[in-house]
Coordinates of C-alpha atoms in Angstrom, one line a residue:
X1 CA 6.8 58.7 86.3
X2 CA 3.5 59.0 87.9
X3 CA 3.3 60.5 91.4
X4 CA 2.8 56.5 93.6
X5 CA 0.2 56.0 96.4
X6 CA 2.3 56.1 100.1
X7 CA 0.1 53.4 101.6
X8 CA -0.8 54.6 105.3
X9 CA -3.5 54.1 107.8
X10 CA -6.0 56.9 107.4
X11 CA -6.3 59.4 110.5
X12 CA -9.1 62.3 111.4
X13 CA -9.1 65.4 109.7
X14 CA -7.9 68.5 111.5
X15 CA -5.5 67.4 113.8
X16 CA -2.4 68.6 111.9
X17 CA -3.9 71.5 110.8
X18 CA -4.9 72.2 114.9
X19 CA -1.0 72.0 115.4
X20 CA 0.3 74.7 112.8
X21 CA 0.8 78.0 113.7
X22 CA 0.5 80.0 110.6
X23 CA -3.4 81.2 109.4
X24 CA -5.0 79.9 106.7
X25 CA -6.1 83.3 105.3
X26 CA -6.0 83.5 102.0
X27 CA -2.8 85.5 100.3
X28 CA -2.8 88.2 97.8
X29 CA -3.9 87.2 94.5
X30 CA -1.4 86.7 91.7
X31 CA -2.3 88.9 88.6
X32 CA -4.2 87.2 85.9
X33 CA -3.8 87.3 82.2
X34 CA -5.3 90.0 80.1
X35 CA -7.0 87.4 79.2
X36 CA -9.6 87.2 82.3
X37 CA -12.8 88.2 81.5
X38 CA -12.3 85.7 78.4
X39 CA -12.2 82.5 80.5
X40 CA -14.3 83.7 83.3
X41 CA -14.2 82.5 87.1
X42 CA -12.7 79.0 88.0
X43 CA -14.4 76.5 90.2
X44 CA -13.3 76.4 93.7
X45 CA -10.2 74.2 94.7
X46 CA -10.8 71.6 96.0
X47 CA -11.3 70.6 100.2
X48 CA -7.7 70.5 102.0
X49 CA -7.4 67.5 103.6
X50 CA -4.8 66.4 106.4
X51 CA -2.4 63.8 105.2
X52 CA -1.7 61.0 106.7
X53 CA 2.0 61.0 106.1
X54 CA 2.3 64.6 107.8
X55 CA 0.1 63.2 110.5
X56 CA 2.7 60.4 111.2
X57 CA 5.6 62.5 111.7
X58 CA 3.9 65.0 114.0
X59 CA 3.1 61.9 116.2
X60 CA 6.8 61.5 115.7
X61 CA 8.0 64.7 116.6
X62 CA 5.6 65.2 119.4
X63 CA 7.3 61.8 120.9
X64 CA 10.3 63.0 120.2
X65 CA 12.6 63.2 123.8
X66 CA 15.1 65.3 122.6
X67 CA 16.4 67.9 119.4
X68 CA 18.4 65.1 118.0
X69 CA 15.4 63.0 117.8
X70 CA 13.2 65.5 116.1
X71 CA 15.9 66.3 113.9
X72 CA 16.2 62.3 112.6
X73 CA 12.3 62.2 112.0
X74 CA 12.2 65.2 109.6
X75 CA 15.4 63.5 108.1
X76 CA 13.8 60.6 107.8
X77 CA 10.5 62.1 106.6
X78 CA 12.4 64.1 103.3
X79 CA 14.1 60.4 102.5
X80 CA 10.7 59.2 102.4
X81 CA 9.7 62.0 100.2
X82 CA 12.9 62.1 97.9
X83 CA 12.2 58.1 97.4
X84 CA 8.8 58.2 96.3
X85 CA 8.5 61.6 94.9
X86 CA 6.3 64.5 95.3
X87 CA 3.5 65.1 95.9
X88 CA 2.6 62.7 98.3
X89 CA -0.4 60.8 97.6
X90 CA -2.3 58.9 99.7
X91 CA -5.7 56.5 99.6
X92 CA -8.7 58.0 101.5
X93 CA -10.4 55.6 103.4
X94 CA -13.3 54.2 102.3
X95 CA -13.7 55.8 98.9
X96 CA -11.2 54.4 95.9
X97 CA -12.3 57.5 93.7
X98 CA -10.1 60.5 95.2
X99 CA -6.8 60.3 96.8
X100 CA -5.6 63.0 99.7
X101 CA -2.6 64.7 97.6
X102 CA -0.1 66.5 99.6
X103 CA 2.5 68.9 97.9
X104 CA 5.6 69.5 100.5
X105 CA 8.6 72.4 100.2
X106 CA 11.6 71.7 102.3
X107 CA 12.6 75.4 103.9
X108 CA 13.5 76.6 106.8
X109 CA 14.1 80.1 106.3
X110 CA 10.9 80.9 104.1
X111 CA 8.0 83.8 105.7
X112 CA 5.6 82.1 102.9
X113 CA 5.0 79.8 100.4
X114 CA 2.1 79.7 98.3
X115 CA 1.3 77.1 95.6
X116 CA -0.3 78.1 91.8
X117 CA -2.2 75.1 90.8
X118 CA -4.4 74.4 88.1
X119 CA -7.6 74.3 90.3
X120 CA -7.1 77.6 91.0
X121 CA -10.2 80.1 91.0
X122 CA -8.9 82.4 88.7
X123 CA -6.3 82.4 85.4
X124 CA -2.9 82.9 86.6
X125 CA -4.1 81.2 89.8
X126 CA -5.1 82.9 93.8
X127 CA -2.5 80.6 95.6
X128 CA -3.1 78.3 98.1
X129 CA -1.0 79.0 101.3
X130 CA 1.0 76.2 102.3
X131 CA 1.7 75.4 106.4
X132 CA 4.9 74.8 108.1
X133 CA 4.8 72.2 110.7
X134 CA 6.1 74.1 113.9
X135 CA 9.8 73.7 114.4
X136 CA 10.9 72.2 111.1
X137 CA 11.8 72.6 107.8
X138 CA 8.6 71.1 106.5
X139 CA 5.5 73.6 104.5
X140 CA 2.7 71.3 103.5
X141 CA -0.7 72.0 101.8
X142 CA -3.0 68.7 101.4
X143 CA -6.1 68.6 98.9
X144 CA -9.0 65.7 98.2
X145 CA -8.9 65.6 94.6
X146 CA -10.3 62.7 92.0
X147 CA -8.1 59.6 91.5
X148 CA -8.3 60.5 87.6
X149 CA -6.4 64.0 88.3
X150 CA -4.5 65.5 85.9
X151 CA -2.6 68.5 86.2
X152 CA 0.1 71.6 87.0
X153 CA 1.5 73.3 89.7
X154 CA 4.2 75.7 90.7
X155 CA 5.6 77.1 94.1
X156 CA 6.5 80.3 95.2
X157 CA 8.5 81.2 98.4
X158 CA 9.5 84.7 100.0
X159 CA 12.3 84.5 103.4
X160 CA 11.4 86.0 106.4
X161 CA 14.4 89.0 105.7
X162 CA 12.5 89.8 102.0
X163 CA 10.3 92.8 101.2
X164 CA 6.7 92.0 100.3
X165 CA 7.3 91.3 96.6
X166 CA 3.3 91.8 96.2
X167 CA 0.9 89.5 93.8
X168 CA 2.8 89.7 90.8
X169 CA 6.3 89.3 92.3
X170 CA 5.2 86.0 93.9
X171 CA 3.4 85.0 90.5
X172 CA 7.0 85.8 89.0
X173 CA 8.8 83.7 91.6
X174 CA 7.1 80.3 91.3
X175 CA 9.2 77.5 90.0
X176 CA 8.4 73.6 89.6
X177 CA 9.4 71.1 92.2
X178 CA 12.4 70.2 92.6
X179 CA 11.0 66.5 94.5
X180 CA 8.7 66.3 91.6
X181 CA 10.6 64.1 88.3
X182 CA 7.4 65.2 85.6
X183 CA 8.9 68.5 84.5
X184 CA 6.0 70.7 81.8
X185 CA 7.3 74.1 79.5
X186 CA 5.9 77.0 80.9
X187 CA 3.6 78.7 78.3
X188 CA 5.7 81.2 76.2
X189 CA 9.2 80.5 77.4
X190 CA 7.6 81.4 81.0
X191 CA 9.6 79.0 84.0
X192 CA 8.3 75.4 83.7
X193 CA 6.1 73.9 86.0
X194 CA 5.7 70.5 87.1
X195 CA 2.6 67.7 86.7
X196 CA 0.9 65.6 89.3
X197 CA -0.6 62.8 87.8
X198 CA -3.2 60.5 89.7
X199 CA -3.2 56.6 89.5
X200 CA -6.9 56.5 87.2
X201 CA -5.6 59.6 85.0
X202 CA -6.4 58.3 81.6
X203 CA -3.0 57.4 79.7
X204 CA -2.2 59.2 76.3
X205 CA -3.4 57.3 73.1
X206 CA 0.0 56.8 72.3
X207 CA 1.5 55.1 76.0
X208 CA 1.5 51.4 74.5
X209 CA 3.6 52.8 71.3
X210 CA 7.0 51.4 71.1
X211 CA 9.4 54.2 71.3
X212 CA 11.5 53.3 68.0
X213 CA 9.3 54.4 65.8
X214 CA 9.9 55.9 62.5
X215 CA 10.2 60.3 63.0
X216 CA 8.2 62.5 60.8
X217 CA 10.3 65.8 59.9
X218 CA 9.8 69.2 61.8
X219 CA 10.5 72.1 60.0
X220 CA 9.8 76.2 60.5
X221 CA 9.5 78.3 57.8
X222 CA 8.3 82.0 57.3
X223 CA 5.3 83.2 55.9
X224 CA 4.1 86.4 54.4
X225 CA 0.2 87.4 55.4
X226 CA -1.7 90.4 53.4
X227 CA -4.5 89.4 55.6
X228 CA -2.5 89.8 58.9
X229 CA -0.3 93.0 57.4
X230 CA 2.8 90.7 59.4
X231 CA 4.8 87.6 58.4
X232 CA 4.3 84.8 60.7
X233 CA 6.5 81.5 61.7
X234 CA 4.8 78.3 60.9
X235 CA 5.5 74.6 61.8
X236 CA 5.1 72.2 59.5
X237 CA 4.9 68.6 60.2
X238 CA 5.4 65.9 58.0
X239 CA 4.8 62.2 58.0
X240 CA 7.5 59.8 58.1
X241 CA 7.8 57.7 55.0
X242 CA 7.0 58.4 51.7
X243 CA 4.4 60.9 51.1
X244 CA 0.8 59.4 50.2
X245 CA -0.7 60.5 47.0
X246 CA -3.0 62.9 49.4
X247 CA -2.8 63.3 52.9
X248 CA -5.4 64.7 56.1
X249 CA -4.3 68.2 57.2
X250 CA -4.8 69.7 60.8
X251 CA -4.2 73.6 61.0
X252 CA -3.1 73.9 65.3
X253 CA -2.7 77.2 66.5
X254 CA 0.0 78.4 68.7
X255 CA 2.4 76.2 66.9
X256 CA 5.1 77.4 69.5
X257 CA 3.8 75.6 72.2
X258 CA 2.7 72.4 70.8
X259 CA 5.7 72.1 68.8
X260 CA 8.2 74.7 70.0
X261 CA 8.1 73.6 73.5
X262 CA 5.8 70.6 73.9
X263 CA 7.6 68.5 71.2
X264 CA 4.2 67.4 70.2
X265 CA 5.4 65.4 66.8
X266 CA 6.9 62.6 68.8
X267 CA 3.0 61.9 70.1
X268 CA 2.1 62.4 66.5
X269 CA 4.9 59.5 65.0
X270 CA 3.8 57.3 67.6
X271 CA 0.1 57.7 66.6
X272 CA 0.7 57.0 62.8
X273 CA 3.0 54.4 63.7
X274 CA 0.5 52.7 65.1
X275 CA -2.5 53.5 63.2
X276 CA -4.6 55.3 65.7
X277 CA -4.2 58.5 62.9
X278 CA -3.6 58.6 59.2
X279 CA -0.2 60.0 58.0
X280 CA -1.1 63.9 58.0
X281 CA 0.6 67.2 57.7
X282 CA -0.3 70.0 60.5
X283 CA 0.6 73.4 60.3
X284 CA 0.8 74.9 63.4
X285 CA 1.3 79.0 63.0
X286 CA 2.7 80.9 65.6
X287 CA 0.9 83.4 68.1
X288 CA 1.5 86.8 67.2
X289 CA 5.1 88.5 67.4
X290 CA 6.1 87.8 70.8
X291 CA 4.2 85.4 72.2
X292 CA 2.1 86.3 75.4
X293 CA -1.6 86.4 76.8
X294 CA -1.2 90.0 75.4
X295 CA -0.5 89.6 71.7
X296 CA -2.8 86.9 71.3
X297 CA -5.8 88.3 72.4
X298 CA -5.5 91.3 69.6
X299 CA -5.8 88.5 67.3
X300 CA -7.4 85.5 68.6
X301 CA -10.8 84.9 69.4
X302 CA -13.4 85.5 66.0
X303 CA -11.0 87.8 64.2
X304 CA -12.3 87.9 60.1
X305 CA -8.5 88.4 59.4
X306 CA -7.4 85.5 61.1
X307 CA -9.7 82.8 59.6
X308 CA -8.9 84.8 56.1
X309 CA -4.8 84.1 57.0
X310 CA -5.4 80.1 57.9
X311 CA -8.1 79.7 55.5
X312 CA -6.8 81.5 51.9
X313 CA -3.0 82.0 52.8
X314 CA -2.0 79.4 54.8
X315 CA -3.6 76.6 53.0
X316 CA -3.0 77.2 49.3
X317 CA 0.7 77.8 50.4
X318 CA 0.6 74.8 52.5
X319 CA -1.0 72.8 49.2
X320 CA 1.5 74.3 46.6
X321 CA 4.2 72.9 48.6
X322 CA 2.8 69.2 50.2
X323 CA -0.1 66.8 49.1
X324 CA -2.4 67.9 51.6
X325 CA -6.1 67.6 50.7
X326 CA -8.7 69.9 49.9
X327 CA -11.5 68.0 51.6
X328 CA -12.9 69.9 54.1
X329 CA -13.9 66.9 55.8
X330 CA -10.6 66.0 56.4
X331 CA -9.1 69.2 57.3
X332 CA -8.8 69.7 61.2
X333 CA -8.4 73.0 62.7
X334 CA -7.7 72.8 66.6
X335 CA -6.7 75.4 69.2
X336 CA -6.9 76.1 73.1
X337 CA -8.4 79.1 75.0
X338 CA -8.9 82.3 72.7
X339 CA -7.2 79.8 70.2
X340 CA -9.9 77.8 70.5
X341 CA -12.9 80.5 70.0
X342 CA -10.9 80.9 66.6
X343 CA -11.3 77.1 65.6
X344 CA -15.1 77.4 66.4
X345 CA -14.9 81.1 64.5
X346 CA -13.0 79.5 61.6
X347 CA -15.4 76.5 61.2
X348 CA -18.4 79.1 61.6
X349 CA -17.2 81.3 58.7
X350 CA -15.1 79.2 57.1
X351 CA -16.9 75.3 56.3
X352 CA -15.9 75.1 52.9
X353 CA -12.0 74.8 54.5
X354 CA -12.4 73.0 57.9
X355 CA -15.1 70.3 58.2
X356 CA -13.5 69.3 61.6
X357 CA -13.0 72.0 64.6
X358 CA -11.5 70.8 68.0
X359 CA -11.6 73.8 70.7
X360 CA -10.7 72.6 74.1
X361 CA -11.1 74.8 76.9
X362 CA -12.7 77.9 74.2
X363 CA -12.4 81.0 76.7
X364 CA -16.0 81.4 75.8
X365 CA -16.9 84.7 77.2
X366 CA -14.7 86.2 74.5
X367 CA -16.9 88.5 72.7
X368 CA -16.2 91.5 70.0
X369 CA -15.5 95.0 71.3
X370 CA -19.1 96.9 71.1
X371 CA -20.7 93.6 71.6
X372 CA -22.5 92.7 75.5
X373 CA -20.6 91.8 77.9
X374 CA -20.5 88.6 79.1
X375 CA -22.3 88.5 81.9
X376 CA -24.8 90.5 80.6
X377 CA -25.2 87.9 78.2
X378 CA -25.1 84.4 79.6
X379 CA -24.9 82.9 75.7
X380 CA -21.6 82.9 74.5
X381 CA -21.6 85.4 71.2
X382 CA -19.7 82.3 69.6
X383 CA -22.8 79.8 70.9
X384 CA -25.1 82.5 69.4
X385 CA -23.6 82.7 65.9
X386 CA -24.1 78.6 65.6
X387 CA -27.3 78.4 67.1
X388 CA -28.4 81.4 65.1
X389 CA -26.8 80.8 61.6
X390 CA -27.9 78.8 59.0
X391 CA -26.3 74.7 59.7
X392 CA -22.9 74.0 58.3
X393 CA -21.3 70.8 57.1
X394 CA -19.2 70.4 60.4
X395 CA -17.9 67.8 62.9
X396 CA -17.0 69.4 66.4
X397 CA -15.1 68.3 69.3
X398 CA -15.2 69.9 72.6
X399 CA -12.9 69.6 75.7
X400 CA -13.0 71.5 78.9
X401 CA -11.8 70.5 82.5
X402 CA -13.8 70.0 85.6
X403 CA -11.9 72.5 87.2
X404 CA -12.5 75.4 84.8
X405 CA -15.9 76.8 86.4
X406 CA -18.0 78.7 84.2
X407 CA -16.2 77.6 80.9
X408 CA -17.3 73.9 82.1
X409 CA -21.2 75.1 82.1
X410 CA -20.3 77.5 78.8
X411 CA -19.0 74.6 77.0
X412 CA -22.1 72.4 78.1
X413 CA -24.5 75.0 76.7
X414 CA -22.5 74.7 73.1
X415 CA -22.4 70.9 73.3
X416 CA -26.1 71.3 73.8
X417 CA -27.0 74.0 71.8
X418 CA -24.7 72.3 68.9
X419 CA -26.7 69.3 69.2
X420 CA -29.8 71.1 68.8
X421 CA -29.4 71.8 65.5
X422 CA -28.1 68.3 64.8
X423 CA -24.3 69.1 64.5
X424 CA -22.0 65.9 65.0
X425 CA -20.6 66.8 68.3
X426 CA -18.1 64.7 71.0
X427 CA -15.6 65.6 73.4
X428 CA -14.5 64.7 76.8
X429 CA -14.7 66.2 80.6
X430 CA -11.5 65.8 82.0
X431 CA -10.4 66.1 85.7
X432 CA -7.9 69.4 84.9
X433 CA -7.7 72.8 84.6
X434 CA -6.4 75.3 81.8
X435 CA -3.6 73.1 81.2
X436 CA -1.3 71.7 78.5
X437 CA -0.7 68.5 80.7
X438 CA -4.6 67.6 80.4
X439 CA -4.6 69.1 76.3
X440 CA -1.9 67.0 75.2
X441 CA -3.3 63.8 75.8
X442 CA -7.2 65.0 74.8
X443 CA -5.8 66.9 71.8
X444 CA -4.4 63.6 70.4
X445 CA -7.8 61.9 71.5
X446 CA -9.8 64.6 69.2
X447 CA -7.6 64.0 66.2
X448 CA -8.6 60.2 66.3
X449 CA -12.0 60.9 66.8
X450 CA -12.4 63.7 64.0
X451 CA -9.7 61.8 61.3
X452 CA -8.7 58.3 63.1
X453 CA -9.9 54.9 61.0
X454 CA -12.4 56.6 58.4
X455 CA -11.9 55.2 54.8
X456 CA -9.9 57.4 52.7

């Protein structure tokens, strides 16, 4: 269920914030991923904004004659909130493209609470501090952010009687809303976190699906790899019905996620159902051993023994065992982050096996131990390689988020520096972060573009 506009006169900025004690300095940063200097900076979050909501029941409460009074508005204000769900979100006068978005916590013993959100400045997030409204049970923080916004959040909370538990003990503690019904997985069995979801957020490819639809089968098996000196688990997914004579093949890393906690073949049945994608087989690998920031980053990015693994192990199993093609141009291979620096490595040095390569979000900074740092280098060593090397028969598609900072302008230097040399190149700009709730959606809207109604 999407988070619903509270309709409600707008009122001047500044007003609550004038009536809350607690400073607006910023907290101690969470830790970030190992991953950092891969993805780079964020952009800045976005303006807080009062809401008009909160502003209402501090008009309420300042009226109030008596304890009893005050106690029946903040009662009344939580009913409110429990109806409609949070966060709050609220039209901005005069201007039909953003919305004031307010996410509350209900405590009333708490010293802070912070919240992690997607727009966040760096991976892992700098929380934003929340308010209380003076005498209640009632921690607020209100943003201005895009009517098409996408994205996920957790909150932390420490009681007045707890030790400091420091930046990575508040990191540890945040948990979804409990007011909020759109629950996401957490990445790597991590605690979930929950999605806001703005009114003009585009709907997935597959919302006007029916439901009843006929199920592919999901399977794991166990592969062997010389190339990775490991064995690895791999999803398979297959197509419902009976198996055509040859079928389109997408290779999607960090097949734990998408199908180990995403339950991304339902979106897939729906899409084949309804012929927005061919019936296809994906293999989706998982990340190495134990899955974490950690483990992927000694293999991801442009690791030789990685594309050798997907490209001359994974493959020929996959094709001694299902029809899947061995047409390049309709073999897909997709990933996120450092996964998807490896898509863009595995096309680069690897056309003859993937024609297609979707990388959304590609932590492009990522560059090979000896090689320049990144900012001493404001190309991308991936960027450099395609605008460098001699042109391949490739089709790319690239996704980043608004909110990602400097992989947005990265990932507009390769759009443009792909295009240069005349690669086929699409992709979309989505109002998100580094987020699963804005891939899922874009992910299946790649797949159509790269293997959706071409003749077979």
């Amino acid at each position: 269920m999407s988070a619903r506009p509270t309709p409600m006169a707008a009122a001047p900025r500044g007003v609550l914030a004038a009536r809350c004690s607690p400073t607006d300095a910023p907290p101690p940063r969470a830790d970030a991923p190992s991953h950092t200097s891969a993805v780079g900076p964020r952009s800045a979050p976005p303006p807080r904004t009062d809401s008009p909501r909160l502003l209402a029941l501090a008009a309420r409460l300042a009226a109030a004659v008596d304890a009893t009074a005050r106690e029946a508005a903040v009662a009344r204000f939580w009913a409110e909130v429990e109806a409609v769900g949070a966060p709050l979100v609220e039209p901005v006068d005069r201007d039909p493209h953003h919305r004031n978005v307010t996410f509350v916590w209900r405590d009333a013993d708490a010293r802070a609470v912070l919240l992690y959100a997607d727009w966040s400045p760096g991976p892992g997030g700098a929380p934003g501090r929340m308010r209380r409204l003076p005498g209640t049970d009632v921690w607020y923080l209100s943003r201005h952010l895009r009517a098409d916004h996408r994205g996920t959040y957790r909150i932390a909370r420490y009681g007045a009687a707890d030790p400091d538990p420091g930046p990575a003990g508040l990191a540890a503690r945040a948990v979804p809303d409990p007011l909020n019904p759109r629950p996401i997985p957490g990445r790597w069995h991590a605690r979930p976190g929950s999605v806001v979801e703005l009114p003009h957020a585009p709907a997935p490819p597959w919302a006007e699906a029916p439901d009843d639809v006929p199920s592919g089968s999901l399977r794991r098996h166990r592969l062997g790899s010389r190339a990775l000196a490991a064995e690895r688990d791999v999803w398979v997914y297959e197509p419902p019905g009976p198996p055509p004579e040859e079928t389109d093949v997408v290779v999607l890393l960090d097949g734990d996620m998408w199908f180990g906690q995403l339950g991304f073949e339902s979106a897939l049945d729906r899409l084949i159902a309804v012929g927005l994608l061919p019936p296809l087989v994906v293999l989706a690998p998982n990340s190495r051993g134990r899955a974490d920031e950690a483990n992927r980053s000694r293999e991801f990015g442009a690791q030789d023994a990685r594309v050798a693994f997907l490209a001359t192990e994974l493959l020929p199993w996959a094709a001694a065992r299902w029809p899947v093609t061995y047409d390049s141009a309709r073999t897909v291979v997709a990933g996120q982050g450092l996964g998807g620096v490896s898509a863009l490595y595995a096309g680069y040095a690897a056309p003859m096996r993937f024609g297609n390569v979707l990388a959304q979000s590609a932590a492009l900074p990522w560059h090979p131990a000896g090689e320049p740092e990144a900012d001493a280098d404001p190309v991308p060593w991936i960027t450099r390689r395609y605008a460098d090397g001699a042109p391949r028969e490739l089709r790319l598609h690239l996704d980043v988020g608004l909110h990602e900072g400097r992989l947005l302008e990265l990932t507009r230097g390769l759009r443009a520096a792909l295009r240069a040399r005349e690669y086929p190149v699409t992709g979309t700009e989505f109002s998100g972060g580094h987020d699963y709730a804005c891939w899922r959606g874009a992910l299946a809207d790649g797949l159509i573009t790269l293997l959706g109604a071409r003749p077979r």
